[in-house]
Amino acid sequence: MTFPVATAPAFTAAPAPVLERESAFVVEVDGFSGPLDLLLHLIREQRLEISDIPVARIADQFLAVIDQLQLNQAADYLEMASRLLRLKIQMLLPRPGTEEGWEDPRAELVRRLLEYQQIKEVALWMGRAAERRGLMHPRGYLPPPPDLPPEPPTLDLLELLMAVDRVVAGILHPVLHSVVARPLDVEGATLRIETLLQNRTELTWAEALGPTPTITDVLSTLLALLELARRGLLRVAQPHPFTPLVIRREATRSAD
Amino acid sequence: MKPLAQLIEAALFAADRPLTLEELEALDPEVSLAEVRAAVEQLRDHYDLDGHGVEVVELGGGWQVVTRAALAEALERARVVQRSSRLTAAMLETLAVIAYRQPVGRAEVEEIRGVQSSGVLRSLQERSLIEVVGRSDAMGRPLLYGTTPLFLELLGLSDLSGLPRTEEFSIALQPPAVEAPPDDDAAAYVEAES
Amino acid sequence: MKPLAQLIEAALFAADRPLTLEELEALDPEVSLAEVRAAVEQLRDHYDLDGHGVEVVELGGGWQVVTRAALAEALERARVVQRSSRLTAAMLETLAVIAYRQPVGRAEVEEIRGVQSSGVLRSLQERSLIEVVGRSDAMGRPLLYGTTPLFLELLGLSDLSGLPRTEEFSIALQPPAVEAPPDDDAAAYVEAES
């Protein structure tokens, strides 16, 4: 993806269209490793001082670029955009009479940009070092190891937990929900209802559930009742709407 | 050592296979096959005359550099040639799934990890970290795996209850019958239940 | 070449990783560490003086034989070796933060980089360039990362002191103990994360 961004100063009036028309250079958003990277790029391209960023102008340019970002990349960029807009407003607020009492609202951003610039420098150094090192090739062909059993493995808890984190991180969300394992105990519920009905002919729904039922108990009991009703061993009735269910033993077929 | 012999030495060292004279010829567009052959022989003689620990050998039309057979015993003693005792990332991940969800079948391991896992399961079995503990009732009666006493021993645990259960474990790694997992959805679920 | 240098050469050819002096010492029960070091240096000098196509280098805390960088182009052209895949800018940045601030958690990496980093942390772990070295005492007990020996090997360093010197850098690269920037945003961020 490429986006046009202006090099020329584009002050606050209607920035976006101006940027598009000028399109003096092209920014590839895919090539940036984050909003700080993009910000640093805008600053460098225009040879601006990090310590004295023209916030209004940079904020508008930044917005023009991320306007065309795909949503899945956008969260971190949007956060930076809102930060820039806040700064832009803060810079417009009247300052207290003396310069002394005034704290530059850009200070935090400047600090982060300077930090990030250092990171970029080190990353560049590392990239070069890795490239130099990549020219030196280690042994390619290793003769198959003697036919011995492998070394006794080493393992520690940290390694295992690290693997757990990787596994968890790799799990797709739908899978998370399919494994809520709370087995229904239909057989248990059936047995409980049958036992109750041996001594009585009628039960209420609450009695069938037993004390302090969980949601799985409720489901198990419901399924058990339906199954017993299907087999003709009992009848489930609700005398009136919204009244408790009444469970009645089927006299004709209860004795096997 | 002449430049061509030097290049051939580097090639034989870095290649992941024995190299033919034709392959070695590709190292330098200006050399002939005869020159390549001469340089290979020069390298071989150099190793022999200077008493190097490696030698150049021809095997089935390909050339390679190998360590001298006389040194094999010392290399084995120092364990520099043995398979690493470290477990690979794939092994560790598979082991993690099995440790927390055992007994568990291959299909479930693969579903959680999102990759084919039969080779890794075999390696873990070879290393006595997992074993077959039974068969599932599911279709095809697949094998179920669990961890071994060696697994506990390596972690210094007396039993599986010593495995940490950190808060961020998702449901996928909770053993099927344990208390509710602590993420938001599950919390809502528990509330609805009681 | 002396017998010990010969043995060391064979070991360095046979191993798939840099070997430490201690590992090399195990080759011969009768030699001292000092003798091993001298023999490694003898081997290195021999390769250099005789113009071999390989050289002995110290990497990631151990010693390894590798092909000379000047020959890389010819080796790649002849398809004897493949150019190693490059690290992305995001990976390099993340490695830079971790290398200088380790042990360091994900939140701090993300604070400095200004971007979500869990994916790149995972990739670096998969490549064994970083590893979990502990857990922070902070809320949620987040994992802390550090660099691995393979990281040093990748950059051709024998230890972390080979990285560019930290005095030249701003606070971001100093270990956190020096001055923790307790700015509001960072604090809020950490809270939100845990």
XYZ file of C-alpha atoms in Angstrom:
644
model
C 0.000 0.000 0.000
C 1.298 3.432 -0.736
C -0.002 6.752 0.420
C 0.877 10.187 -0.699
C 2.082 12.613 1.927
C 3.344 16.081 1.332
C 6.824 17.269 2.099
C 5.888 20.878 1.790
C 4.559 22.674 4.835
C 0.852 22.075 4.920
C -0.675 24.191 7.590
C -3.955 23.581 9.201
C -6.333 24.762 6.514
C -7.884 21.780 4.711
C -4.794 19.636 5.032
C -5.835 16.351 3.561
C -6.751 17.459 0.051
C -3.611 19.553 -0.105
C -1.545 16.548 0.818
C -3.094 14.394 -1.828
C -2.652 16.930 -4.567
C 0.973 17.618 -3.816
C 1.953 13.982 -3.271
C 5.574 14.991 -3.293
C 6.635 11.738 -1.724
C 5.062 8.423 -1.075
C 4.785 6.691 2.245
C 4.473 2.968 2.443
C 2.616 2.221 5.613
C 3.392 -1.463 5.414
C 7.026 -0.548 5.708
C 6.608 1.041 9.128
C 6.989 -0.930 12.270
C 4.629 1.300 14.238
C 3.241 4.793 14.766
C 6.508 6.072 16.255
C 8.314 4.851 13.169
C 5.884 6.688 10.907
C 6.120 9.807 13.049
C 9.900 9.732 12.987
C 9.790 9.282 9.236
C 7.597 12.376 8.773
C 9.917 14.389 10.995
C 13.057 13.243 9.211
C 11.692 13.703 5.719
C 10.992 17.316 6.502
C 14.199 17.828 8.444
C 12.342 18.934 11.545
C 13.724 19.136 15.053
C 12.377 16.381 17.266
C 12.512 18.744 20.210
C 10.394 21.354 18.425
C 7.828 19.508 16.358
C 5.200 21.585 14.585
C 2.462 19.475 16.131
C -0.463 20.770 14.099
C 1.188 20.054 10.785
C 2.567 16.653 11.798
C -0.779 15.627 13.258
C -2.533 16.407 9.989
C 0.038 14.536 7.926
C -0.123 11.602 10.283
C -3.916 11.512 9.985
C -3.733 11.680 6.211
C -1.589 8.559 6.177
C -3.482 6.478 8.674
C -6.780 7.465 7.135
C -6.054 4.813 4.572
C -4.782 2.156 6.926
C -6.492 -1.149 7.104
C -8.424 -1.554 10.305
C -6.457 -4.490 11.631
C -3.287 -2.408 11.749
C -4.939 0.714 12.906
C -5.332 0.514 16.684
C -1.853 1.673 17.653
C -1.833 4.295 14.922
C -5.218 5.624 15.987
C -4.028 5.925 19.543
C -1.072 7.983 18.379
C -3.356 10.081 16.185
C -5.591 10.949 19.107
C -2.529 11.792 21.168
C -1.323 14.140 18.443
C -4.706 15.810 18.179
C -4.773 16.325 21.921
C -1.322 17.896 21.715
C -2.419 20.082 18.858
C -5.221 21.461 21.028
C -2.953 21.873 24.036
C -0.519 23.878 21.939
C -3.325 26.233 20.976
C -4.334 26.951 24.562
C -3.132 30.289 25.888
C 0.086 29.952 27.889
C 0.457 31.411 31.363
C 2.050 34.878 31.439
C 5.578 33.704 32.141
C 7.451 31.176 30.053
C 8.840 29.696 33.242
C 5.594 28.206 34.502
C 4.819 26.682 31.138
C 5.459 23.006 30.628
C 5.773 21.984 27.027
C 2.950 19.490 26.386
C 5.164 17.881 23.751
C 7.796 16.824 26.277
C 6.517 13.285 26.729
C 6.240 12.693 22.991
C 9.720 14.124 22.458
C 11.127 11.795 25.087
C 9.511 8.774 23.457
C 10.672 9.772 20.006
C 14.242 10.180 21.186
C 14.107 6.800 22.880
C 12.658 5.243 19.811
C 15.283 6.813 17.606
C 17.949 5.119 19.716
C 16.165 1.828 19.332
C 16.124 2.281 15.586
C 19.837 2.968 15.561
C 20.624 -0.126 17.554
C 18.249 -2.171 15.399
C 20.094 -0.947 12.326
C 23.415 -1.877 13.881
C 22.076 -5.299 14.770
C 20.689 -5.817 11.292
C 24.104 -5.068 9.813
C 25.864 -7.303 12.315
C 23.469 -10.141 11.511
C 24.047 -9.613 7.821
C 27.823 -9.707 8.223
C 27.490 -12.774 10.346
C 25.142 -14.332 7.778
C 28.027 -14.413 5.323
C 29.885 -16.865 7.514
C 28.303 -20.250 7.102
C 28.461 -22.977 9.696
C 28.892 -26.626 8.949
C 26.068 -27.729 6.672
C 26.242 -31.471 6.539
C 26.443 -33.273 9.801
C 26.986 -36.986 9.634
C 24.095 -38.840 11.218
C 24.778 -39.239 14.909
C 25.951 -42.635 16.047
C 23.044 -44.929 16.537
C 22.627 -44.197 20.187
C 19.488 -43.344 22.083
C 19.059 -39.592 22.365
C 20.552 -37.831 25.324
C 18.345 -37.833 28.373
C 16.150 -34.807 27.838
C 16.447 -31.661 29.882
C 13.338 -29.795 30.863
C 12.472 -27.124 33.325
C 9.255 -25.586 34.450
C 9.992 -22.245 32.859
C 10.438 -23.848 29.476
C 7.175 -25.678 29.896
C 5.297 -22.555 30.977
C 6.760 -20.695 28.048
C 5.384 -23.398 25.795
C 2.033 -23.067 27.522
C 2.025 -19.371 26.757
C 2.815 -20.069 23.138
C 0.061 -22.640 22.892
C -2.446 -20.334 24.541
C -1.413 -17.470 22.318
C -1.876 -19.624 19.258
C -5.339 -20.852 20.092
C -8.078 -19.507 17.909
C -10.950 -18.040 19.821
C -13.691 -20.350 18.626
C -11.764 -23.242 20.087
C -11.800 -21.603 23.490
C -15.518 -21.947 23.685
C -15.913 -25.437 22.404
C -14.091 -26.960 25.336
C -16.135 -25.734 28.293
C -16.330 -29.215 29.592
C -18.940 -29.712 32.225
C -20.391 -33.092 31.519
C -24.124 -33.442 31.877
C -25.095 -36.186 34.259
C -28.324 -37.381 32.697
C -27.953 -40.850 34.134
C -27.591 -39.485 37.652
C -30.625 -37.276 37.220
C -32.657 -40.193 35.846
C -31.707 -42.306 38.820
C -32.602 -39.525 41.239
C -36.021 -38.977 39.669
C -36.754 -42.686 39.525
C -35.829 -43.084 43.172
C -38.056 -40.197 44.169
C -40.940 -41.589 42.162
C -40.700 -45.008 43.775
C -42.239 -43.653 46.964
C -44.440 -40.936 45.552
C -46.594 -40.382 42.533
C -45.967 -36.710 42.098
C -42.982 -34.347 42.219
C -42.471 -30.669 41.630
C -39.771 -29.412 39.289
C -37.873 -27.981 42.261
C -37.926 -31.330 44.045
C -36.660 -33.072 40.946
C -33.768 -30.649 40.751
C -32.633 -31.249 44.292
C -31.062 -28.658 46.578
C -28.737 -25.957 45.145
C -28.776 -27.126 41.544
C -26.144 -25.942 39.108
C -26.902 -25.120 35.528
C -25.659 -28.538 34.486
C -27.979 -30.125 37.066
C -30.859 -28.195 35.533
C -29.966 -29.354 32.059
C -29.341 -32.919 33.171
C -32.678 -33.053 34.986
C -34.545 -31.606 32.043
C -33.011 -34.134 29.673
C -33.701 -36.963 32.120
C -37.338 -35.910 32.437
C -37.791 -35.716 28.705
C -36.216 -39.123 28.267
C -38.338 -40.703 31.018
C -41.432 -39.078 29.552
C -40.524 -40.406 26.135
C -40.222 -43.882 27.574
C -43.674 -43.409 29.119
C -42.460 -43.723 32.702
C -43.734 -40.320 33.762
C -45.740 -37.384 32.594
C -44.674 -33.758 32.857
C -47.444 -31.193 33.146
C -47.782 -27.520 33.811
C -51.244 -26.898 35.327
C -51.295 -23.198 34.462
C -48.972 -20.869 32.633
C -45.960 -19.828 34.749
C -46.747 -22.305 37.494
C -44.180 -24.921 38.496
C -43.985 -28.105 36.482
C -45.574 -31.172 38.011
C -44.013 -34.539 37.380
C -46.354 -37.508 37.754
C -45.556 -41.175 37.668
C -47.309 -43.017 34.872
C -49.278 -45.544 36.900
C -49.889 -47.898 34.022
C -46.303 -48.561 33.157
C -44.303 -47.817 36.251
C -43.979 -51.384 37.344
C -41.644 -53.259 35.038
C 46.274 -22.942 -0.068
C 45.250 -21.863 -3.561
C 42.085 -19.784 -3.997
C 40.186 -22.608 -5.690
C 41.109 -25.132 -2.999
C 40.050 -22.560 -0.416
C 36.684 -22.112 -2.099
C 36.209 -25.863 -2.378
C 37.048 -26.305 1.274
C 34.411 -23.752 2.251
C 31.866 -25.379 -0.060
C 32.435 -28.898 1.233
C 32.260 -27.571 4.771
C 29.039 -25.590 4.401
C 27.075 -27.824 2.031
C 24.344 -29.949 3.534
C 25.158 -32.800 1.154
C 28.137 -34.353 -0.608
C 29.014 -32.273 -3.676
C 29.861 -33.545 -7.143
C 32.745 -32.125 -9.161
C 30.147 -30.458 -11.411
C 28.601 -28.684 -8.437
C 32.036 -27.560 -7.297
C 32.766 -26.283 -10.773
C 29.842 -23.841 -10.408
C 31.802 -22.059 -7.672
C 33.921 -20.289 -10.215
C 32.738 -19.730 -13.798
C 36.320 -19.634 -15.045
C 37.583 -23.027 -13.952
C 37.507 -26.356 -15.723
C 36.443 -29.688 -14.329
C 40.073 -30.846 -14.448
C 41.160 -27.880 -12.350
C 38.410 -28.609 -9.852
C 39.530 -32.207 -9.595
C 43.121 -31.132 -9.050
C 42.091 -28.677 -6.346
C 40.008 -31.286 -4.515
C 43.021 -33.563 -4.517
C 45.218 -30.747 -3.303
C 42.840 -30.166 -0.409
C 42.800 -33.872 0.407
C 46.584 -34.056 0.418
C 46.838 -30.913 2.506
C 44.556 -32.388 5.186
C 46.573 -35.597 5.208
C 50.036 -34.063 5.191
C 49.301 -31.393 7.773
C 47.680 -33.886 10.111
C 44.223 -32.326 10.190
C 41.407 -33.870 12.201
C 39.229 -34.060 9.113
C 39.654 -35.640 5.709
C 38.221 -35.384 2.207
C 36.434 -38.509 1.028
C 34.498 -39.480 -2.074
C 31.266 -41.340 -1.547
C 29.046 -42.375 -4.430
C 30.298 -39.681 -6.792
C 30.082 -36.897 -4.192
C 32.855 -35.330 -2.166
C 32.614 -34.456 1.481
C 34.730 -33.522 4.459
C 34.369 -35.869 7.408
C 36.059 -36.261 10.754
C 38.729 -38.944 10.902
C 37.433 -42.298 12.073
C 40.239 -42.601 14.623
C 38.838 -39.633 16.518
C 35.249 -40.905 16.716
C 35.614 -42.353 20.176
C 36.867 -39.110 21.686
C 34.068 -37.168 19.988
C 31.471 -39.521 21.368
C 32.965 -39.301 24.814
C 32.770 -35.530 24.729
C 29.193 -35.808 23.462
C 29.725 -33.189 20.812
C 28.028 -35.263 18.144
C 25.021 -36.470 20.038
C 21.518 -35.310 19.517
C 20.757 -32.344 21.665
C 19.146 -32.942 25.001
C 17.164 -29.768 24.634
C 13.578 -30.163 23.594
C 12.401 -28.269 20.535
C 9.687 -25.633 20.750
C 7.210 -28.014 19.098
C 8.018 -30.720 21.625
C 7.576 -28.350 24.529
C 4.237 -27.099 23.254
C 2.934 -30.580 22.710
C 4.165 -31.619 26.116
C 2.408 -28.619 27.642
C -0.906 -29.594 26.080
C -0.566 -33.196 27.205
C 0.562 -32.265 30.701
C -2.502 -30.142 31.322
C -5.142 -32.096 29.427
C -4.128 -35.698 29.879
C -5.345 -38.221 28.977
C -5.575 -36.687 25.559
C -5.575 -37.972 21.992
C -3.626 -36.817 18.991
C -6.637 -35.144 17.387
C -7.180 -32.906 20.388
C -3.487 -32.005 20.610
C -3.561 -31.069 16.956
C -6.744 -29.060 17.356
C -5.243 -27.021 20.176
C -1.835 -26.540 18.568
C -3.262 -26.051 15.103
C -0.605 -28.241 13.498
C -0.018 -31.844 12.666
C 1.698 -33.443 15.654
C 2.331 -37.133 15.074
C 6.105 -36.779 14.603
C 6.427 -34.731 17.757
C 4.375 -37.246 19.725
C 6.732 -39.969 18.580
C 9.800 -37.979 19.613
C 8.326 -37.345 23.036
C 7.583 -41.042 23.389
C 11.143 -41.893 22.343
C 12.390 -39.626 25.080
C 10.086 -41.257 27.600
C 8.310 -38.013 28.414
C 4.874 -39.225 27.357
C 3.294 -42.634 27.049
C 0.102 -44.207 25.844
C -2.262 -44.432 28.788
C -5.317 -45.874 27.117
C -7.757 -45.610 24.288
C -10.603 -43.190 23.856
C -14.180 -44.354 23.404
C -14.485 -42.060 20.423
C -14.720 -43.400 16.912
C -11.633 -45.276 15.840
C -10.703 -45.686 19.509
C -7.671 -43.391 19.229
C -4.719 -43.705 21.595
C -4.653 -41.417 24.600
C -1.401 -39.950 25.877
C -0.281 -38.932 29.316
C 2.971 -37.802 30.884
C 5.436 -40.233 32.433
C 7.113 -40.355 35.843
C 10.275 -39.100 34.093
C 8.378 -35.944 33.151
C 7.548 -35.253 36.794
C 11.070 -36.150 37.835
C 12.633 -33.670 35.409
C 10.390 -30.915 36.716
C 11.024 -31.922 40.316
C 7.339 -32.528 40.962
C 5.899 -35.320 43.048
C 2.626 -35.367 41.165
C 0.671 -33.523 38.511
C -1.100 -31.298 41.003
C 2.240 -29.522 41.377
C 1.948 -28.074 37.880
C 1.329 -24.361 38.166
C -1.971 -23.022 36.946
C -1.374 -19.409 36.157
C -4.298 -17.061 35.804
C -3.813 -16.513 32.138
C -4.356 -20.123 31.177
C -7.231 -20.290 28.838
C -9.921 -22.890 28.970
C -8.161 -24.942 26.355
C -5.481 -25.976 28.799
C -7.736 -26.594 31.746
C -8.206 -30.237 32.404
C -11.774 -31.041 31.426
C -13.192 -31.564 34.919
C -11.569 -28.810 36.949
C -13.133 -25.634 38.338
C -14.131 -22.824 36.086
C -11.482 -20.888 34.197
C -11.042 -17.274 35.213
C -11.749 -15.382 32.073
C -14.686 -13.065 31.711
C -16.906 -15.314 29.691
C -16.387 -18.145 32.062
C -17.009 -15.925 35.065
C -20.340 -14.930 33.622
C -21.049 -18.576 33.083
C -20.333 -19.454 36.670
C -22.527 -16.681 37.959
C -25.414 -17.804 35.864
C -24.956 -21.255 37.211
C -25.136 -20.668 40.921
C 49.102 -30.057 13.633
C 49.263 -31.214 17.238
C 46.994 -34.062 18.356
C 44.865 -31.814 20.582
C 44.350 -29.241 17.823
C 43.463 -32.098 15.502
C 40.889 -33.401 17.952
C 39.432 -29.941 18.466
C 39.199 -29.419 14.740
C 37.277 -32.673 14.378
C 34.945 -31.696 17.224
C 34.228 -28.251 15.780
C 33.498 -29.904 12.418
C 31.189 -32.469 13.963
C 29.103 -30.231 16.217
C 26.037 -28.314 15.135
C 26.666 -25.470 17.560
C 29.528 -23.460 19.023
C 31.402 -25.506 21.619
C 32.632 -24.052 24.878
C 36.177 -24.587 26.090
C 34.725 -26.824 28.798
C 33.046 -29.028 26.215
C 36.280 -29.224 24.255
C 38.165 -30.092 27.409
C 36.037 -33.235 27.702
C 37.644 -34.530 24.508
C 40.717 -35.582 26.387
C 40.659 -36.338 30.119
C 44.318 -35.411 30.449
C 44.295 -31.819 29.197
C 43.763 -28.580 31.054
C 41.517 -25.712 30.077
C 44.582 -23.611 29.348
C 45.907 -26.238 26.951
C 42.535 -26.363 25.214
C 42.523 -22.614 24.816
C 46.046 -22.676 23.391
C 45.088 -25.415 20.927
C 41.990 -23.533 19.764
C 44.190 -20.526 19.119
C 46.719 -22.676 17.316
C 43.971 -23.999 15.060
C 42.715 -20.478 14.398
C 46.195 -19.263 13.488
C 46.817 -22.278 11.312
C 43.641 -21.591 9.292
C 44.634 -17.970 8.869
C 48.287 -18.562 7.949
C 47.607 -21.427 5.563
C 44.820 -19.512 3.820
C 42.024 -21.955 4.559
C 38.481 -21.318 3.343
C 37.169 -21.623 6.881
C 38.038 -19.826 10.091
C 37.654 -20.301 13.839
C 35.471 -17.680 15.514
C 34.251 -17.101 19.048
C 30.486 -16.855 19.100
C 27.765 -16.951 21.713
C 30.146 -18.050 24.429
C 31.683 -20.860 22.406
C 33.936 -21.576 19.461
C 32.830 -22.458 15.970
C 34.326 -23.091 12.558
C 32.619 -21.070 9.816
C 33.312 -20.256 6.181
C 35.039 -16.976 5.430
C 32.663 -14.104 4.669
C 34.563 -13.244 1.488
C 33.543 -16.585 -0.022
C 29.827 -16.184 0.683
C 28.960 -14.843 -2.740
C 30.550 -17.746 -4.598
C 28.931 -20.274 -2.252
C 25.519 -18.703 -2.742
C 25.950 -18.504 -6.496
C 26.798 -22.196 -6.701
C 23.754 -22.876 -4.492
C 25.899 -24.618 -1.952
C 24.350 -22.515 0.803
C 21.309 -20.322 1.096
C 21.371 -16.761 2.274
C 19.858 -16.708 5.726
C 16.499 -15.021 5.987
C 16.610 -11.491 7.242
C 14.969 -10.304 10.406
C 12.195 -7.777 9.971
C 12.497 -4.228 11.297
C 9.947 -5.062 13.995
C 12.001 -8.057 15.100
C 15.220 -6.064 15.207
C 13.613 -3.248 17.200
C 12.151 -5.687 19.686
C 15.474 -7.487 19.992
C 17.176 -4.149 20.599
C 14.819 -3.284 23.456
C 15.182 -6.729 25.009
C 18.956 -6.903 24.575
C 19.497 -3.689 26.514
C 16.699 -3.845 29.058
C 16.512 -7.539 29.862
C 14.812 -8.947 31.806
C 11.894 -7.035 30.368
C 8.166 -7.659 30.007
C 5.892 -7.254 27.047
C 4.262 -4.078 28.377
C 7.588 -2.290 28.530
C 8.578 -3.423 25.045
C 5.269 -2.123 23.741
C 5.616 1.146 25.630
C 8.969 1.830 24.031
C 8.051 0.639 20.554
C 4.617 2.258 20.667
C 3.040 -0.756 19.080
C 1.457 -4.045 20.020
C 4.253 -6.622 20.133
C 2.938 -10.020 21.148
C 3.208 -11.418 17.635
C 6.790 -10.356 17.154
C 7.715 -11.646 20.612
C 6.291 -15.000 19.643
C 8.248 -15.055 16.382
C 11.456 -14.250 18.223
C 10.736 -17.021 20.704
C 10.065 -19.445 17.883
C 13.440 -18.563 16.408
C 14.991 -19.057 19.837
C 16.408 -15.538 19.803
C 14.667 -14.633 23.045
C 13.385 -16.702 25.922
C 11.371 -16.283 29.060
C 13.773 -15.687 31.926
C 11.278 -15.223 34.722
C 8.155 -13.503 35.870
C 7.772 -9.983 37.114
C 6.403 -9.271 40.563
C 4.020 -6.768 39.001
C 0.315 -7.430 38.863
C -0.582 -10.362 36.710
C 2.981 -11.611 37.095
C 3.851 -10.982 33.437
C 6.589 -12.976 31.738
C 10.014 -11.401 31.448
C 12.154 -11.922 28.368
C 15.884 -12.057 27.760
C 18.106 -12.850 24.795
C 19.516 -16.316 24.102
C 22.987 -17.549 23.105
C 21.591 -17.952 19.590
C 20.955 -14.205 19.542
C 24.654 -13.597 20.168
C 25.518 -16.167 17.543
C 23.236 -14.456 15.045
C 25.039 -11.157 15.498
C 28.460 -12.752 15.680
C 29.012 -11.628 19.270
C 30.682 -13.625 21.993
C 28.728 -11.851 24.730
C 26.386 -8.936 25.369
C 29.244 -6.535 26.016
C 29.861 -6.616 22.272
C 26.707 -4.549 21.715
C 27.187 -0.818 21.118
C 27.931 0.922 24.405
C 24.964 2.104 26.406
C 26.524 5.340 27.637
C 25.922 6.802 24.236
C 22.247 6.103 24.455
C 19.291 7.820 25.993
C 17.303 6.398 28.870
C 15.404 3.915 26.775
C 18.327 1.576 26.572
C 19.566 1.843 30.110
C 18.563 -0.942 32.423
C 15.367 0.125 34.192
C 17.044 0.429 37.589
C 18.748 3.678 36.596
C 15.737 5.928 36.232
C 12.228 4.725 35.759
C 10.296 7.327 33.826
C 7.147 7.369 35.969
C 5.025 9.172 33.467
C 1.286 8.934 33.626
C 0.787 7.186 30.336
C 3.149 4.372 31.147
C 1.584 3.805 34.530
C -1.882 3.762 33.068
C -0.690 1.361 30.441
C 0.678 -1.106 32.933
C -2.499 -1.008 34.933
C -4.607 -1.620 31.899
C -2.461 -4.559 30.948
C -2.613 -6.488 34.129
